[in-house]
């Protein structure tokens, strides 16, 4: 089983993160890309990753809030 961990904007992929650790403990192989700051570019990258995977993927995310 695979999961894509989607970090929040103005953040970065961080292995050792409690959500990633929990997914790995549950048996998932975690894909954790560093997403670009642009929402459209982030969507394009995630779409590219998902299209390249032969199996179903679970998406797990954190806040994607863009500034306040």
GROMACS .gro file of N, CA and C in nm:
model
  204
    1UNK      N    1   0.084  -0.117   0.000
    1UNK     CA    2   0.000   0.000   0.000
    1UNK      C    3   0.089   0.124   0.000
    2UNK      N    4   0.045   0.225  -0.073
    2UNK     CA    5   0.122   0.349  -0.079
    2UNK      C    6   0.036   0.467  -0.035
    3UNK      N    7   0.103   0.565   0.022
    3UNK     CA    8   0.037   0.689   0.063
    3UNK      C    9   0.126   0.805   0.020
    4UNK      N   10   0.062   0.913  -0.024
    4UNK     CA   11   0.135   1.037  -0.051
    4UNK      C   12   0.104   1.130   0.065
    5UNK      N   13   0.210   1.175   0.133
    5UNK     CA   14   0.195   1.272   0.241
    5UNK      C   15   0.211   1.410   0.178
    6UNK      N   16   0.108   1.492   0.192
    6UNK     CA   17   0.107   1.625   0.130
    6UNK      C   18   0.128   1.728   0.241
    7UNK      N   19   0.246   1.786   0.244
    7UNK     CA   20   0.277   1.885   0.347
    7UNK      C   21   0.207   2.017   0.317
    8UNK      N   22   0.199   2.103   0.416
    8UNK     CA   23   0.136   2.234   0.398
    8UNK      C   24   0.225   2.327   0.317
    9UNK      N   25   0.165   2.432   0.264
    9UNK     CA   26   0.243   2.533   0.192
    9UNK      C   27   0.334   2.604   0.292
   10UNK      N   28   0.442   2.657   0.243
   10UNK     CA   29   0.544   2.720   0.326
   10UNK      C   30   0.602   2.620   0.426
   11UNK      N   31   0.607   2.494   0.386
   11UNK     CA   32   0.661   2.386   0.467
   11UNK      C   33   0.743   2.298   0.373
   12UNK      N   34   0.790   2.185   0.424
   12UNK     CA   35   0.867   2.092   0.341
   12UNK      C   36   0.842   1.951   0.388
   13UNK      N   37   0.873   1.856   0.301
   13UNK     CA   38   0.861   1.715   0.338
   13UNK      C   39   0.955   1.688   0.454
   14UNK      N   40   0.910   1.612   0.550
   14UNK     CA   41   0.992   1.589   0.669
   14UNK      C   42   0.970   1.448   0.720
   15UNK      N   43   1.064   1.359   0.688
   15UNK     CA   44   1.053   1.224   0.741
   15UNK      C   45   1.082   1.230   0.889
   16UNK      N   46   1.017   1.144   0.965
   16UNK     CA   47   1.025   1.151   1.110
   16UNK      C   48   0.901   1.221   1.165
   17UNK      N   49   0.824   1.284   1.076
   17UNK     CA   50   0.698   1.348   1.112
   17UNK      C   51   0.605   1.241   1.169
   18UNK      N   52   0.528   1.274   1.272
   18UNK     CA   53   0.442   1.175   1.337
   18UNK      C   54   0.339   1.113   1.243
   19UNK      N   55   0.287   1.190   1.148
   19UNK     CA   56   0.190   1.134   1.053
   19UNK      C   57   0.257   1.032   0.961
   20UNK      N   58   0.377   1.065   0.916
   20UNK     CA   59   0.451   0.973   0.829
   20UNK      C   60   0.487   0.847   0.907
   21UNK      N   61   0.533   0.863   1.030
   21UNK     CA   62   0.568   0.749   1.114
   21UNK      C   63   0.447   0.658   1.135
   22UNK      N   64   0.331   0.717   1.160
   22UNK     CA   65   0.209   0.639   1.181
   22UNK      C   66   0.169   0.564   1.054
   23UNK      N   67   0.181   0.629   0.939
   23UNK     CA   68   0.149   0.562   0.812
   23UNK      C   69   0.243   0.444   0.789
   24UNK      N   70   0.371   0.465   0.813
   24UNK     CA   71   0.468   0.357   0.795
   24UNK      C   72   0.439   0.242   0.892
   25UNK      N   73   0.402   0.273   1.015
   25UNK     CA   74   0.369   0.170   1.113
   25UNK      C   75   0.245   0.092   1.072
   26UNK      N   76   0.156   0.157   0.997
   26UNK     CA   77   0.034   0.091   0.949
   26UNK      C   78   0.060   0.011   0.821
   27UNK      N   79   0.184   0.011   0.774
   27UNK     CA   80   0.218  -0.070   0.657
   27UNK      C   81   0.224   0.003   0.525
   28UNK      N   82   0.213   0.134   0.527
   28UNK     CA   83   0.218   0.211   0.403
   28UNK      C   84   0.363   0.244   0.365
   29UNK      N   85   0.389   0.243   0.236
   29UNK     CA   86   0.510   0.302   0.182
   29UNK      C   87   0.473   0.448   0.156
   30UNK      N   88   0.546   0.541   0.215
   30UNK     CA   89   0.508   0.682   0.208
   30UNK      C   90   0.592   0.755   0.105
   31UNK      N   91   0.523   0.823   0.015
   31UNK     CA   92   0.585   0.912  -0.083
   31UNK      C   93   0.565   1.052  -0.027
   32UNK      N   94   0.673   1.126  -0.013
   32UNK     CA   95   0.663   1.257   0.053
   32UNK      C   96   0.739   1.361  -0.029
   33UNK      N   97   0.677   1.409  -0.138
   33UNK     CA   98   0.748   1.504  -0.224
   33UNK      C   99   0.754   1.644  -0.162
   34UNK      N  100   0.861   1.716  -0.191
   34UNK     CA  101   0.867   1.858  -0.156
   34UNK      C  102   0.787   1.931  -0.262
   35UNK      N  103   0.676   1.990  -0.221
   35UNK     CA  104   0.588   2.058  -0.316
   35UNK      C  105   0.632   2.201  -0.339
   36UNK      N  106   0.614   2.249  -0.463
   36UNK     CA  107   0.643   2.389  -0.491
   36UNK      C  108   0.542   2.480  -0.420
   37UNK      N  109   0.575   2.605  -0.404
   37UNK     CA  110   0.489   2.701  -0.334
   37UNK      C  111   0.362   2.738  -0.409
   38UNK      N  112   0.362   2.720  -0.539
   38UNK     CA  113   0.245   2.753  -0.619
   38UNK      C  114   0.142   2.641  -0.611
   39UNK      N  115   0.017   2.672  -0.574
   39UNK     CA  116  -0.085   2.568  -0.568
   39UNK      C  117  -0.102   2.492  -0.700
   40UNK      N  118  -0.102   2.564  -0.812
   40UNK     CA  119  -0.119   2.495  -0.941
   40UNK      C  120  -0.001   2.405  -0.972
   41UNK      N  121   0.120   2.449  -0.940
   41UNK     CA  122   0.237   2.365  -0.963
   41UNK      C  123   0.236   2.244  -0.870
   42UNK      N  124   0.189   2.261  -0.747
   42UNK     CA  125   0.180   2.149  -0.652
   42UNK      C  126   0.080   2.046  -0.702
   43UNK      N  127  -0.034   2.091  -0.751
   43UNK     CA  128  -0.136   2.001  -0.806
   43UNK      C  129  -0.079   1.925  -0.925
   44UNK      N  130  -0.008   1.994  -1.012
   44UNK     CA  131   0.051   1.930  -1.130
   44UNK      C  132   0.152   1.822  -1.090
   45UNK      N  133   0.235   1.852  -0.990
   45UNK     CA  134   0.333   1.754  -0.944
   45UNK      C  135   0.264   1.633  -0.883
   46UNK      N  136   0.164   1.655  -0.798
   46UNK     CA  137   0.092   1.543  -0.737
   46UNK      C  138   0.022   1.459  -0.843
   47UNK      N  139  -0.038   1.524  -0.941
   47UNK     CA  140  -0.103   1.452  -1.050
   47UNK      C  141  -0.002   1.365  -1.125
   48UNK      N  142   0.115   1.419  -1.150
   48UNK     CA  143   0.222   1.344  -1.220
   48UNK      C  144   0.262   1.221  -1.138
   49UNK      N  145   0.278   1.239  -1.009
   49UNK     CA  146   0.316   1.126  -0.923
   49UNK      C  147   0.207   1.019  -0.922
   50UNK      N  148   0.082   1.061  -0.905
   50UNK     CA  149  -0.029   0.966  -0.899
   50UNK      C  150  -0.043   0.890  -1.030
   51UNK      N  151  -0.031   0.960  -1.142
   51UNK     CA  152  -0.045   0.894  -1.272
   51UNK      C  153   0.065   0.792  -1.296
   52UNK      N  154   0.181   0.810  -1.232
   52UNK     CA  155   0.293   0.719  -1.251
   52UNK      C  156   0.287   0.596  -1.162
   53UNK      N  157   0.191   0.589  -1.072
   53UNK     CA  158   0.181   0.476  -0.980
   53UNK      C  159   0.079   0.375  -1.032
   54UNK      N  160   0.116   0.248  -1.036
   54UNK     CA  161   0.025   0.146  -1.088
   54UNK      C  162  -0.087   0.109  -0.991
   55UNK      N  163  -0.069   0.137  -0.862
   55UNK     CA  164  -0.167   0.097  -0.761
   55UNK      C  165  -0.244   0.217  -0.708
   56UNK      N  166  -0.350   0.187  -0.634
   56UNK     CA  167  -0.424   0.294  -0.566
   56UNK      C  168  -0.334   0.358  -0.462
   57UNK      N  169  -0.357   0.485  -0.440
   57UNK     CA  170  -0.276   0.560  -0.344
   57UNK      C  171  -0.369   0.634  -0.250
   58UNK      N  172  -0.332   0.635  -0.124
   58UNK     CA  173  -0.404   0.713  -0.023
   58UNK      C  174  -0.336   0.848  -0.012
   59UNK      N  175  -0.415   0.956  -0.011
   59UNK     CA  176  -0.359   1.090   0.006
   59UNK      C  177  -0.382   1.133   0.150
   60UNK      N  178  -0.276   1.179   0.214
   60UNK     CA  179  -0.282   1.227   0.352
   60UNK      C  180  -0.220   1.366   0.353
   61UNK      N  181  -0.291   1.464   0.404
   61UNK     CA  182  -0.238   1.598   0.400
   61UNK      C  183  -0.249   1.672   0.531
   62UNK      N  184  -0.178   1.781   0.534
   62UNK     CA  185  -0.188   1.874   0.645
   62UNK      C  186  -0.246   2.003   0.588
   63UNK      N  187  -0.251   2.105   0.668
   63UNK     CA  188  -0.306   2.231   0.624
   63UNK      C  189  -0.235   2.281   0.499
   64UNK      N  190  -0.312   2.318   0.400
   64UNK     CA  191  -0.254   2.378   0.279
   64UNK      C  192  -0.290   2.527   0.275
   65UNK      N  193  -0.298   2.585   0.393
   65UNK     CA  194  -0.333   2.725   0.406
   65UNK      C  195  -0.225   2.812   0.343
   66UNK      N  196  -0.269   2.912   0.269
   66UNK     CA  197  -0.176   3.003   0.203
   66UNK      C  198  -0.183   3.138   0.276
   67UNK      N  199  -0.092   3.159   0.366
   67UNK     CA  200  -0.084   3.287   0.435
   67UNK      C  201  -0.211   3.324   0.511
   68UNK      N  202  -0.206   3.434   0.578
   68UNK     CA  203  -0.323   3.486   0.651
   68UNK      C  204  -0.338   3.632   0.622
   0.00000   0.00000   0.00000
